[in-house]
Coordinates of N, CA, C and O and ligand atoms in Angstrom, one line a residue:
X1 N -24.3 23.3 12.0 CA -24.6 22.0 12.5 C -24.0 20.9 11.6 O -24.4 20.8 10.4
X2 N -23.1 20.1 12.1 CA -22.4 19.2 11.2 C -23.3 17.9 10.9 O -24.0 17.5 11.8
X3 N -23.1 17.4 9.8 CA -23.7 16.1 9.4 C -22.9 15.0 10.0 O -21.7 15.1 10.2
X4 N -23.6 13.9 10.3 CA -22.8 12.7 10.8 C -23.2 11.5 10.0 O -24.3 11.4 9.4
X5 N -22.3 10.5 10.0 CA -22.5 9.2 9.3 C -23.2 8.3 10.3 O -22.7 8.0 11.4
X6 N -24.4 7.8 9.8 CA -25.1 6.9 10.7 C -24.6 5.5 10.4 O -24.1 5.1 9.3
X7 N -24.7 4.6 11.4 CA -24.4 3.2 11.3 C -25.3 2.6 10.3 O -26.4 3.0 10.1
X8 N -24.8 1.5 9.6 CA -25.6 0.8 8.7 C -26.8 0.1 9.5 O -26.6 -0.3 10.7
X9 N -27.9 -0.1 8.9 CA -29.0 -0.8 9.6 C -28.8 -2.3 9.6 O -29.7 -3.1 9.9
X10 N -27.6 -2.8 9.3 CA -27.3 -4.2 9.3 C -25.8 -4.3 9.4 O -25.1 -3.3 9.2
X11 N -25.3 -5.5 9.6 CA -23.8 -5.7 9.8 C -23.1 -5.6 8.4 O -23.7 -5.8 7.4
X12 N -21.8 -5.4 8.4 CA -21.1 -5.2 7.2 C -21.1 -6.5 6.3 O -21.0 -6.5 5.1
X13 N -21.2 -7.7 7.0 CA -21.2 -8.9 6.3 C -22.6 -9.4 6.0 O -22.8 -10.5 5.4
X14 N -23.6 -8.6 6.2 CA -25.0 -9.1 6.1 C -25.5 -9.3 4.7 O -26.4 -10.1 4.5
X15 N -24.8 -8.7 3.8 CA -25.3 -8.8 2.4 C -24.5 -9.8 1.6 O -24.7 -9.9 0.3
X16 N -23.6 -10.5 2.2 CA -22.9 -11.6 1.6 C -23.9 -12.7 1.1 O -24.9 -12.9 1.7
X17 N -23.6 -13.3 0.0 CA -22.4 -13.2 -0.9 C -22.6 -12.2 -2.0 O -21.7 -12.0 -2.8
X18 N -23.7 -11.5 -2.0 CA -24.0 -10.6 -3.1 C -23.1 -9.3 -3.1 O -22.7 -8.8 -4.1
X19 N -23.0 -8.7 -1.9 CA -22.1 -7.6 -1.7 C -21.2 -8.0 -0.5 O -21.6 -8.3 0.6
X20 N -19.9 -8.1 -0.8 CA -18.9 -8.6 0.1 C -18.6 -7.6 1.2 O -18.8 -6.4 1.1
X21 N -18.1 -8.2 2.3 CA -17.9 -7.5 3.6 C -16.9 -6.3 3.4 O -17.1 -5.2 3.8
X22 N -15.8 -6.6 2.7 CA -14.7 -5.6 2.5 C -15.3 -4.4 1.7 O -15.0 -3.2 2.1
X23 N -16.0 -4.7 0.7 CA -16.6 -3.6 -0.1 C -17.5 -2.8 0.8 O -17.5 -1.5 0.8
X24 N -18.4 -3.4 1.6 CA -19.3 -2.7 2.5 C -18.5 -1.8 3.5 O -18.9 -0.7 3.8
X25 N -17.4 -2.4 4.1 CA -16.6 -1.7 5.1 C -16.0 -0.4 4.5 O -16.1 0.7 5.0
X26 N -15.4 -0.6 3.3 CA -14.8 0.6 2.6 C -15.8 1.6 2.1 O -15.7 2.8 2.2
X27 N -16.9 1.0 1.5 CA -17.9 1.9 0.9 C -18.6 2.8 2.0 O -18.7 4.0 1.8
X28 N -19.0 2.2 3.1 CA -19.6 2.9 4.1 C -18.6 3.7 5.0 O -18.7 4.9 5.2
X29 N -17.6 3.0 5.5 CA -16.7 3.6 6.4 C -15.7 4.6 5.9 O -15.2 5.4 6.6
X30 N -15.4 4.4 4.6 CA -14.4 5.3 4.0 C -15.1 6.3 3.0 O -14.9 7.5 3.1
X31 N -15.7 5.7 2.0 CA -16.3 6.6 0.9 C -17.4 7.5 1.5 O -17.4 8.7 1.3
X32 N -18.4 6.8 2.1 CA -19.5 7.6 2.7 C -19.0 8.6 3.7 O -19.4 9.7 3.8
X33 N -18.1 8.1 4.6 CA -17.6 9.0 5.6 C -16.9 10.2 5.0 O -17.0 11.3 5.5
X34 N -16.2 10.0 3.9 CA -15.5 11.1 3.2 C -16.5 12.1 2.7 O -16.3 13.3 2.7
X35 N -17.7 11.6 2.1 CA -18.7 12.6 1.7 C -19.2 13.4 2.8 O -19.4 14.6 2.7
X36 N -19.4 12.8 3.9 CA -19.9 13.5 5.1 C -18.9 14.5 5.6 O -19.2 15.7 5.8
X37 N -17.6 14.1 5.7 CA -16.6 15.0 6.2 C -16.4 16.1 5.2 O -16.2 17.3 5.6
X38 N -16.3 15.9 3.9 CA -16.1 16.9 2.9 C -17.3 17.9 2.8 O -17.1 19.0 2.5
X39 N -18.5 17.3 3.0 CA -19.7 18.2 3.0 C -19.6 19.2 4.2 O -19.8 20.4 4.0
X40 N -19.2 18.6 5.4 CA -19.1 19.5 6.5 C -18.0 20.6 6.3 O -18.2 21.7 6.7
X41 N -16.9 20.2 5.7 CA -15.8 21.2 5.4 C -16.4 22.3 4.5 O -16.0 23.4 4.6
X42 N -17.1 21.8 3.5 CA -17.6 22.7 2.4 C -18.6 23.7 2.9 O -18.7 24.8 2.3
X43 N -19.4 23.4 3.9 CA -20.4 24.3 4.4 C -20.0 25.1 5.6 O -20.7 26.1 6.0
X44 N -18.9 24.7 6.3 CA -18.5 25.3 7.5 C -18.3 26.8 7.3 O -17.6 27.2 6.3
X45 N -19.0 27.6 8.1 CA -18.8 29.1 8.0 C -19.4 29.7 6.8 O -19.2 30.9 6.5
X46 N -20.3 29.0 6.1 CA -21.0 29.6 4.9 C -22.5 29.7 5.2 O -23.0 29.2 6.2
X47 N -23.2 30.3 4.3 CA -24.6 30.4 4.4 C -25.3 29.1 4.4 O -26.5 29.0 4.7
X48 N -24.7 28.0 3.9 CA -25.3 26.7 3.9 C -25.1 25.9 5.1 O -25.6 24.8 5.2
X49 N -24.4 26.5 6.1 CA -24.1 25.7 7.3 C -25.3 25.1 8.1 O -25.2 24.0 8.6
X50 N -26.4 25.8 8.1 CA -27.5 25.3 8.9 C -28.7 24.8 8.1 O -29.8 24.6 8.6
X51 N -28.4 24.6 6.8 CA -29.5 24.1 5.9 C -29.6 22.6 6.1 O -28.7 21.9 6.4
X52 N -30.8 22.1 5.8 CA -31.0 20.6 5.8 C -30.4 20.0 4.6 O -30.2 20.7 3.6
X53 N -30.1 18.7 4.7 CA -29.5 18.0 3.5 C -30.4 18.1 2.3 O -30.0 18.3 1.2
X54 N -31.7 18.0 2.6 CA -32.7 18.0 1.6 C -32.7 19.4 0.8 O -32.7 19.4 -0.4
X55 N -32.6 20.4 1.6 CA -32.6 21.8 1.0 C -31.3 21.9 0.2 O -31.4 22.5 -0.9
X56 N -30.2 21.5 0.7 CA -29.0 21.6 -0.1 C -29.1 20.8 -1.4 O -28.7 21.4 -2.5
X57 N -29.6 19.6 -1.4 CA -29.6 18.7 -2.6 C -30.6 19.3 -3.6 O -30.3 19.3 -4.8
X58 N -31.7 19.8 -3.1 CA -32.8 20.3 -4.0 C -32.3 21.6 -4.8 O -32.7 21.9 -5.9
X59 N -31.3 22.3 -4.2 CA -30.8 23.5 -4.8 C -29.4 23.3 -5.4 O -28.6 24.2 -5.4
X60 N -29.2 22.1 -5.8 CA -27.8 21.7 -6.3 C -27.3 22.6 -7.4 O -26.1 22.9 -7.5
X61 N -28.2 23.2 -8.2 CA -27.8 24.0 -9.3 C -27.2 25.4 -8.9 O -26.5 26.0 -9.6
X62 N -27.4 25.7 -7.6 CA -27.0 27.1 -7.2 C -26.0 27.0 -6.0 O -25.8 27.9 -5.3
X63 N -25.5 25.8 -5.7 CA -24.5 25.6 -4.6 C -23.2 25.2 -5.3 O -23.1 24.8 -6.4
X64 N -22.1 25.3 -4.5 CA -20.8 25.0 -5.0 C -20.7 23.5 -5.4 O -21.4 22.6 -4.8
X65 N -19.8 23.2 -6.3 CA -19.6 21.7 -6.7 C -19.3 20.9 -5.5 O -19.7 19.7 -5.4
X66 N -18.5 21.4 -4.5 CA -18.2 20.6 -3.3 C -19.4 20.2 -2.5 O -19.5 19.1 -2.0
X67 N -20.3 21.2 -2.4 CA -21.5 20.9 -1.6 C -22.5 20.0 -2.4 O -23.1 19.0 -1.9
X68 N -22.6 20.2 -3.7 CA -23.4 19.4 -4.6 C -22.9 17.9 -4.6 O -23.7 17.0 -4.4
X69 N -21.6 17.7 -4.8 CA -21.0 16.4 -4.9 C -21.1 15.6 -3.6 O -21.5 14.5 -3.5
X70 N -20.7 16.3 -2.5 CA -20.6 15.6 -1.2 C -22.0 15.6 -0.5 O -22.3 14.6 0.2
X71 N -22.8 16.6 -0.7 CA -24.2 16.5 -0.2 C -24.9 15.5 -0.9 O -25.7 14.7 -0.3
X72 N -24.8 15.4 -2.3 CA -25.4 14.3 -3.0 C -24.9 13.0 -2.6 O -25.6 12.0 -2.4
X73 N -23.6 12.9 -2.3 CA -23.0 11.6 -1.9 C -23.6 11.1 -0.6 O -23.9 10.0 -0.4
X74 N -23.8 12.1 0.3 CA -24.3 11.7 1.7 C -25.8 11.3 1.5 O -26.2 10.3 2.0
X75 N -26.6 12.1 0.7 CA -28.0 11.8 0.5 C -28.1 10.4 -0.2 O -28.9 9.5 0.3
X76 N -27.4 10.2 -1.3 CA -27.5 9.0 -2.1 C -27.2 7.7 -1.3 O -27.9 6.7 -1.4
X77 N -26.1 7.8 -0.6 CA -25.6 6.6 0.2 C -26.5 6.3 1.3 O -26.8 5.1 1.5
X78 N -27.0 7.3 2.0 CA -28.0 7.0 3.1 C -29.2 6.3 2.5 O -29.7 5.3 3.1
X79 N -29.7 6.8 1.4 CA -30.8 6.2 0.7 C -30.5 4.8 0.2 O -31.4 3.9 0.4
X80 N -29.3 4.6 -0.3 CA -28.9 3.3 -0.8 C -28.9 2.2 0.3 O -29.4 1.1 0.2
X81 N -28.2 2.6 1.4 CA -28.1 1.6 2.5 C -29.5 1.1 3.0 O -29.7 0.0 3.3
X82 N -30.4 2.1 3.0 CA -31.8 1.8 3.5 C -32.6 1.0 2.4 O -33.7 0.6 2.7
X83 N -32.1 1.0 1.2 CA -32.8 0.3 0.1 C -32.4 -1.2 0.1 O -33.0 -2.0 -0.7
X84 N -31.4 -1.6 0.9 CA -30.9 -3.0 0.9 C -31.2 -3.6 2.3 O -31.4 -2.9 3.3
X85 N -31.3 -4.9 2.2 CA -31.5 -5.6 3.5 C -31.0 -7.1 3.3 O -31.2 -7.7 2.2
X86 N -30.5 -7.7 4.4 CA -30.1 -9.1 4.3 C -31.3 -10.0 4.1 O -32.4 -9.7 4.7
X87 N -31.2 -11.0 3.3 CA -32.3 -12.0 3.2 C -33.5 -11.3 2.5 O -34.6 -11.8 2.7
X88 N -33.3 -10.2 1.8 CA -34.4 -9.6 1.1 C -34.6 -10.2 -0.2 O -34.7 -11.4 -0.4
X89 N -34.6 -9.3 -1.3 CA -34.8 -9.9 -2.6 C -36.3 -10.2 -2.9 O -37.2 -9.5 -2.4
X90 N -36.5 -11.2 -3.7 CA -37.9 -11.5 -4.0 C -38.4 -10.5 -5.0 O -37.7 -10.0 -5.8
X91 N -39.7 -10.2 -4.9 CA -40.3 -9.2 -5.8 C -41.3 -8.4 -5.0 O -41.8 -8.7 -4.0
X92 N -41.6 -7.2 -5.6 CA -42.5 -6.3 -4.9 C -43.9 -6.9 -4.9 O -44.2 -7.8 -5.8
X93 N -44.8 -6.4 -4.0 CA -46.1 -6.9 -4.0 C -47.1 -5.7 -3.9 O -46.6 -4.5 -3.8
X94 N -48.4 -6.0 -3.9 CA -49.4 -5.0 -3.7 C -49.3 -3.8 -4.7 O -49.1 -4.0 -5.9
X95 N -49.5 -2.6 -4.1 CA -49.6 -1.4 -4.9 C -48.3 -1.1 -5.7 O -48.4 -0.7 -6.9
X96 N -47.2 -1.4 -5.1 CA -45.9 -1.2 -5.8 C -45.8 -2.2 -7.0 O -45.4 -1.8 -8.1
X97 N -46.2 -3.4 -6.8 CA -46.1 -4.4 -7.9 C -47.0 -3.9 -9.1 O -46.7 -4.0 -10.2
X98 N -48.2 -3.5 -8.7 CA -49.2 -3.0 -9.7 C -48.6 -1.8 -10.5 O -48.7 -1.7 -11.7
X99 N -48.0 -0.9 -9.7 CA -47.4 0.3 -10.4 C -46.2 -0.1 -11.3 O -46.1 0.5 -12.4
X100 N -45.4 -1.0 -10.9 CA -44.3 -1.5 -11.7 C -44.8 -2.2 -13.0 O -44.4 -1.9 -14.1
X101 N -45.8 -3.0 -12.8 CA -46.4 -3.7 -14.0 C -47.0 -2.7 -14.9 O -46.9 -2.9 -16.1
X102 N -47.7 -1.7 -14.4 CA -48.4 -0.7 -15.2 C -47.4 0.1 -16.0 O -47.7 0.4 -17.2
X103 N -46.3 0.4 -15.4 CA -45.3 1.3 -16.0 C -44.4 0.6 -17.0 O -44.0 1.1 -18.0
X104 N -44.0 -0.6 -16.6 CA -43.0 -1.3 -17.4 C -43.4 -2.7 -18.0 O -42.7 -3.3 -18.7
X105 N -44.6 -3.1 -17.8 CA -45.1 -4.3 -18.4 C -45.1 -5.5 -17.4 O -46.1 -6.2 -17.2
X106 N -43.9 -5.7 -16.8 CA -43.8 -6.7 -15.8 C -42.5 -6.4 -14.9 O -41.7 -5.5 -15.2
X107 N -42.4 -7.2 -13.8 CA -41.2 -7.0 -13.0 C -39.9 -7.3 -13.7 O -38.9 -6.6 -13.6
X108 N -40.0 -8.4 -14.5 CA -38.8 -8.7 -15.3 C -38.4 -7.6 -16.3 O -37.2 -7.3 -16.4
X109 N -39.4 -7.0 -16.9 CA -39.1 -5.9 -17.9 C -38.5 -4.7 -17.1 O -37.6 -4.0 -17.6
X110 N -39.1 -4.5 -15.9 CA -38.6 -3.4 -15.1 C -37.1 -3.6 -14.8 O -36.3 -2.7 -15.0
X111 N -36.8 -4.8 -14.4 CA -35.4 -5.1 -14.0 C -34.4 -5.0 -15.2 O -33.3 -4.4 -15.1
X112 N -34.9 -5.4 -16.3 CA -34.1 -5.3 -17.6 C -33.8 -3.8 -17.9 O -32.6 -3.5 -18.2
X113 N -34.8 -3.0 -17.8 CA -34.6 -1.6 -18.1 C -33.8 -0.9 -17.0 O -33.0 0.0 -17.3
X114 N -34.0 -1.3 -15.8 CA -33.2 -0.7 -14.7 C -31.7 -1.0 -14.8 O -30.8 -0.2 -14.7
X115 N -31.4 -2.3 -15.1 CA -30.0 -2.7 -15.3 C -29.4 -2.0 -16.5 O -28.3 -1.6 -16.5
X116 N -30.2 -1.9 -17.6 CA -29.7 -1.2 -18.8 C -29.3 0.3 -18.4 O -28.3 0.8 -18.9
X117 N -30.1 0.9 -17.5 CA -29.8 2.3 -17.1 C -28.5 2.3 -16.3 O -27.7 3.2 -16.5
X118 N -28.3 1.3 -15.5 CA -27.1 1.3 -14.7 C -25.9 1.0 -15.6 O -24.8 1.6 -15.4
X119 N -26.0 0.0 -16.5 CA -24.9 -0.3 -17.4 C -24.6 0.8 -18.3 O -23.5 1.1 -18.7
X120 N -25.6 1.5 -18.8 CA -25.5 2.6 -19.7 C -24.9 3.9 -19.2 O -24.5 4.8 -19.9
X121 N -24.8 4.0 -17.8 CA -24.2 5.2 -17.2 C -22.7 5.1 -17.4 O -22.0 4.3 -16.8
X122 N -22.2 5.9 -18.3 CA -20.7 5.9 -18.5 C -20.0 6.6 -17.4 O -20.4 7.6 -16.9
X123 N -19.0 5.9 -16.9 CA -18.3 6.4 -15.7 C -19.1 6.1 -14.4 O -19.6 5.0 -14.3
X124 N -19.1 7.1 -13.6 CA -19.7 6.9 -12.3 C -21.1 7.5 -12.2 O -21.4 8.6 -12.7
X125 N -22.0 6.9 -11.4 CA -23.3 7.4 -11.2 C -24.2 6.5 -10.5 O -23.8 5.5 -9.8
X126 N -25.5 6.7 -10.8 CA -26.6 5.9 -10.1 C -27.7 5.6 -11.1 O -27.9 6.3 -12.1
X127 N -28.4 4.5 -10.8 CA -29.6 4.1 -11.5 C -30.8 4.3 -10.5 O -30.6 4.0 -9.3
X128 N -31.9 4.8 -11.0 CA -33.0 5.1 -10.1 C -34.4 4.6 -10.6 O -34.6 4.6 -11.8
X129 N -35.2 4.2 -9.7 CA -36.6 4.1 -10.0 C -37.3 5.3 -9.3 O -37.1 5.5 -8.1
X130 N -38.0 6.0 -10.0 CA -38.6 7.3 -9.4 C -40.1 7.3 -9.7 O -40.6 6.7 -10.6
X131 N -40.8 8.2 -8.9 CA -42.1 8.5 -9.2 C -42.2 10.0 -9.6 O -41.6 10.8 -8.9
X132 N -42.7 10.3 -10.8 CA -42.7 11.6 -11.3 C -43.9 12.4 -10.8 O -44.8 11.8 -10.2
X133 N -43.9 13.7 -11.1 CA -44.9 14.6 -10.7 C -46.3 14.1 -11.1 O -47.3 14.3 -10.4
X134 N -46.4 13.5 -12.3 CA -47.7 13.0 -12.8 C -48.1 11.7 -12.2 O -49.1 11.1 -12.6
X135 N -47.3 11.2 -11.2 CA -47.7 10.0 -10.5 C -47.2 8.7 -11.2 O -47.4 7.6 -10.7
X136 N -46.5 8.9 -12.4 CA -46.1 7.7 -13.1 C -44.7 7.3 -12.7 O -43.8 8.1 -12.4
X137 N -44.4 6.0 -12.7 CA -43.0 5.5 -12.4 C -42.2 5.7 -13.6 O -42.6 5.5 -14.7
X138 N -40.9 5.9 -13.4 CA -39.9 6.0 -14.5 C -38.5 5.5 -14.0 O -38.3 5.4 -12.8
X139 N -37.7 5.2 -14.9 CA -36.3 4.8 -14.6 C -35.4 5.9 -15.1 O -35.6 6.4 -16.2
X140 N -34.4 6.3 -14.3 CA -33.5 7.3 -14.8 C -32.1 6.9 -14.3 O -31.9 6.0 -13.5
X141 N -31.1 7.7 -14.7 CA -29.7 7.6 -14.3 C -29.1 8.9 -14.1 O -29.5 9.9 -14.9
X142 N -28.3 9.1 -13.1 CA -27.6 10.4 -12.9 C -26.1 10.2 -12.8 O -25.7 9.1 -12.4
X143 N -25.4 11.2 -13.2 CA -23.9 11.1 -13.2 C -23.4 11.4 -11.8 O -24.1 12.1 -11.0
X144 N -22.2 11.0 -11.5 CA -21.5 11.4 -10.2 C -22.4 11.1 -9.0 O -22.9 10.0 -8.8
X145 N -22.6 12.1 -8.2 CA -23.4 12.0 -7.0 C -24.7 12.8 -7.1 O -25.4 13.2 -6.1
X146 N -25.1 13.1 -8.4 CA -26.4 13.8 -8.6 C -27.5 12.8 -8.3 O -27.3 11.6 -8.3
X147 N -28.7 13.3 -8.1 CA -29.9 12.4 -8.0 C -31.1 13.1 -8.5 O -31.1 14.3 -8.8
X148 N -32.2 12.4 -8.6 CA -33.4 12.9 -9.2 C -34.2 14.0 -8.5 O -35.1 14.6 -9.0
X149 N -33.7 14.2 -7.2 CA -34.3 15.3 -6.4 C -33.7 16.6 -6.8 O -34.3 17.7 -6.6
X150 N -32.5 16.6 -7.3 CA -31.8 17.9 -7.6 C -32.5 18.7 -8.7 O -33.0 18.1 -9.7
X151 N -32.5 20.0 -8.6 CA -33.1 20.9 -9.6 C -32.3 20.7 -10.9 O -32.9 21.1 -11.9
X152 N -31.1 20.2 -10.9 CA -30.4 20.1 -12.2 C -30.6 18.7 -12.9 O -30.1 18.5 -13.9
X153 N -31.4 17.9 -12.2 CA -31.6 16.5 -12.8 C -32.3 16.6 -14.1 O -33.3 17.3 -14.3
X154 N -31.8 15.8 -15.1 CA -32.4 15.7 -16.4 C -33.9 15.2 -16.3 O -34.8 15.7 -16.9
X155 N -34.0 14.1 -15.4 CA -35.4 13.5 -15.2 C -35.6 13.7 -13.7 O -34.9 13.0 -12.9
X156 N -36.6 14.5 -13.3 CA -36.8 14.7 -11.9 C -37.9 13.8 -11.3 O -38.8 13.4 -12.1
X157 N -37.8 13.5 -10.1 CA -38.8 12.7 -9.4 C -38.4 12.4 -8.0 O -37.3 12.7 -7.6
X158 N -39.3 11.7 -7.4 CA -39.0 11.2 -6.0 C -38.5 9.8 -6.1 O -39.2 8.9 -6.6
X159 N -37.3 9.6 -5.6 CA -36.7 8.2 -5.7 C -37.4 7.2 -4.9 O -37.7 7.4 -3.7
X160 N -37.6 6.0 -5.5 CA -38.1 4.9 -4.7 C -37.0 3.9 -4.5 O -37.0 3.2 -3.5
X161 N -36.1 3.8 -5.4 CA -35.0 2.9 -5.4 C -33.8 3.5 -6.1 O -34.0 4.1 -7.1
X162 N -32.6 3.5 -5.5 CA -31.4 4.0 -6.1 C -30.3 2.9 -6.0 O -30.1 2.4 -4.9
X163 N -29.6 2.7 -7.0 CA -28.5 1.7 -7.0 C -27.2 2.4 -7.5 O -27.1 3.0 -8.5
X164 N -26.2 2.3 -6.6 CA -24.9 2.9 -6.9 C -24.1 2.1 -7.9 O -24.0 0.9 -7.8
X165 N -23.7 2.8 -9.0 CA -23.0 2.0 -10.0 C -21.5 2.6 -10.2 O -20.9 2.3 -11.2
X166 N -21.1 3.3 -9.1 CA -19.6 3.6 -9.1 C -18.8 2.3 -9.0 O -19.3 1.4 -8.3
X167 N -17.6 2.3 -9.5 CA -16.8 1.1 -9.4 C -16.5 0.7 -7.9 O -16.4 -0.4 -7.6
X168 N -16.5 1.7 -7.1 CA -16.2 1.4 -5.6 C -17.3 0.6 -5.0 O -17.1 0.0 -4.0
X169 N -18.5 0.5 -5.7 CA -19.6 -0.2 -5.1 C -19.5 -1.7 -5.4 O -20.1 -2.6 -4.8
X170 N -18.6 -2.1 -6.4 CA -18.6 -3.5 -6.8 C -17.2 -4.0 -7.2 O -17.1 -5.2 -7.5
X171 N -16.2 -3.2 -7.4 CA -15.0 -3.6 -8.1 C -14.2 -4.7 -7.4 O -13.7 -5.6 -8.0
X172 N -14.2 -4.8 -6.0 CA -13.4 -5.8 -5.3 C -14.0 -7.2 -5.6 O -13.2 -8.1 -5.7
X173 N -15.3 -7.3 -5.7 CA -15.9 -8.6 -6.0 C -16.1 -8.9 -7.4 O -15.9 -10.0 -7.9
X174 N -16.6 -7.9 -8.2 CA -17.0 -8.1 -9.5 C -16.1 -7.5 -10.6 O -16.3 -7.7 -11.8
X175 N -15.0 -6.8 -10.1 CA -14.1 -6.2 -11.0 C -14.8 -5.3 -12.1 O -15.6 -4.5 -11.7
X176 N -14.5 -5.6 -13.4 CA -15.1 -4.7 -14.4 C -16.5 -5.1 -14.8 O -17.1 -4.5 -15.6
X177 N -17.0 -6.2 -14.1 CA -18.3 -6.8 -14.5 C -19.5 -6.1 -13.8 O -20.1 -6.7 -12.9
X178 N -19.8 -4.9 -14.2 CA -20.9 -4.1 -13.6 C -22.2 -4.9 -13.7 O -23.1 -4.9 -12.9
X179 N -22.3 -5.5 -14.9 CA -23.6 -6.3 -15.2 C -23.8 -7.4 -14.2 O -24.9 -7.7 -13.8
X180 N -22.7 -8.1 -13.7 CA -22.8 -9.1 -12.7 C -23.3 -8.6 -11.4 O -24.1 -9.2 -10.7
X181 N -22.7 -7.4 -11.0 CA -23.2 -6.8 -9.8 C -24.6 -6.4 -9.8 O -25.4 -6.6 -8.9
X182 N -25.1 -5.9 -11.0 CA -26.5 -5.5 -11.1 C -27.4 -6.7 -11.2 O -28.6 -6.5 -10.9
X183 N -26.9 -7.8 -11.6 CA -27.7 -9.0 -11.6 C -27.9 -9.6 -10.2 O -28.9 -10.1 -9.9
X184 N -26.8 -9.4 -9.4 CA -26.8 -9.9 -8.0 C -27.6 -9.0 -7.0 O -28.1 -9.5 -6.0
X185 N -27.7 -7.8 -7.3 CA -28.2 -6.8 -6.3 C -29.7 -7.1 -6.0 O -30.1 -6.8 -4.9
X186 N -30.4 -7.7 -6.9 CA -31.8 -8.0 -6.7 C -32.0 -8.9 -5.5 O -33.1 -8.9 -5.0
X187 N -31.0 -9.6 -5.1 CA -31.1 -10.5 -4.0 C -31.2 -9.8 -2.6 O -31.5 -10.4 -1.6
X188 N -30.8 -8.5 -2.6 CA -30.7 -7.8 -1.4 C -31.5 -6.5 -1.4 O -31.4 -5.6 -0.6
X189 N -32.4 -6.4 -2.4 CA -33.3 -5.2 -2.5 C -34.4 -5.3 -1.4 O -35.1 -6.3 -1.4
X190 N -34.6 -4.3 -0.6 CA -35.6 -4.3 0.4 C -36.9 -3.7 -0.1 O -37.2 -2.5 -0.1
X191 N -37.7 -4.6 -0.7 CA -38.9 -4.1 -1.4 C -40.0 -3.6 -0.4 O -40.8 -2.7 -0.8
X192 N -39.9 -4.0 0.8 CA -40.8 -3.4 1.8 C -40.5 -1.9 2.0 O -41.4 -1.1 2.0
X193 N -39.2 -1.6 2.0 CA -38.8 -0.2 2.2 C -39.1 0.6 0.9 O -39.6 1.7 1.0
X194 N -38.9 0.0 -0.3 CA -39.2 0.7 -1.5 C -40.7 1.0 -1.6 O -41.1 2.1 -2.0
X195 N -41.5 0.0 -1.2 CA -43.0 0.2 -1.2 C -43.4 1.3 -0.3 O -44.3 2.1 -0.6
X196 N -42.7 1.5 0.9 CA -43.1 2.5 1.8 C -42.9 3.9 1.2 O -43.5 4.9 1.6
X197 N -42.0 4.0 0.3 CA -41.6 5.3 -0.3 C -42.6 5.7 -1.4 O -42.6 6.9 -1.9
X198 N -43.5 4.7 -1.8 CA -44.4 5.0 -2.9 C -45.6 5.9 -2.4 O -46.2 5.6 -1.4
Ligands
MN201 MN1 -20.9 4.8 -3.5

């Protein structure tokens, strides 16, 4: 059963000016599409052909690099698109706000640490807000298309928020300035969706 690329939950230009239209078109229509296509190629005719994306990602340590990278790419990007929304931003409220304040001191301190995780990721990868097995929130970063759900993750947990820090996520608008991209992204974070995941 082949995986398919779902349409974005908003228009390609909906996240302007923080994420530009061309970046969104290429990121979703080319990069994410390629992860889906290459995942389908990698599982075709193998024992992994009928597994769910969740099952594949959770067993990343025992599947081929092609399935790990492209399966992770499909999972991560689907999660990322759903973490963003036009006209979003602001700050979390309710139980999520309490959890963030409890774990990091304040929303501002959380953002500082999250941005540091994104900037500190050498090369390509992701920054994550996760909830760990003990119920505590934590910030982590993964290389390439790995994620905190994977059995190989250094810090495991259930992702609440993930931000793509590959250059393809920001280079057209922000060039080498990953920090500027990570400063702007807060304007389009869908805190309602993040809170639902808690
Ligand atoms: Mn990406």
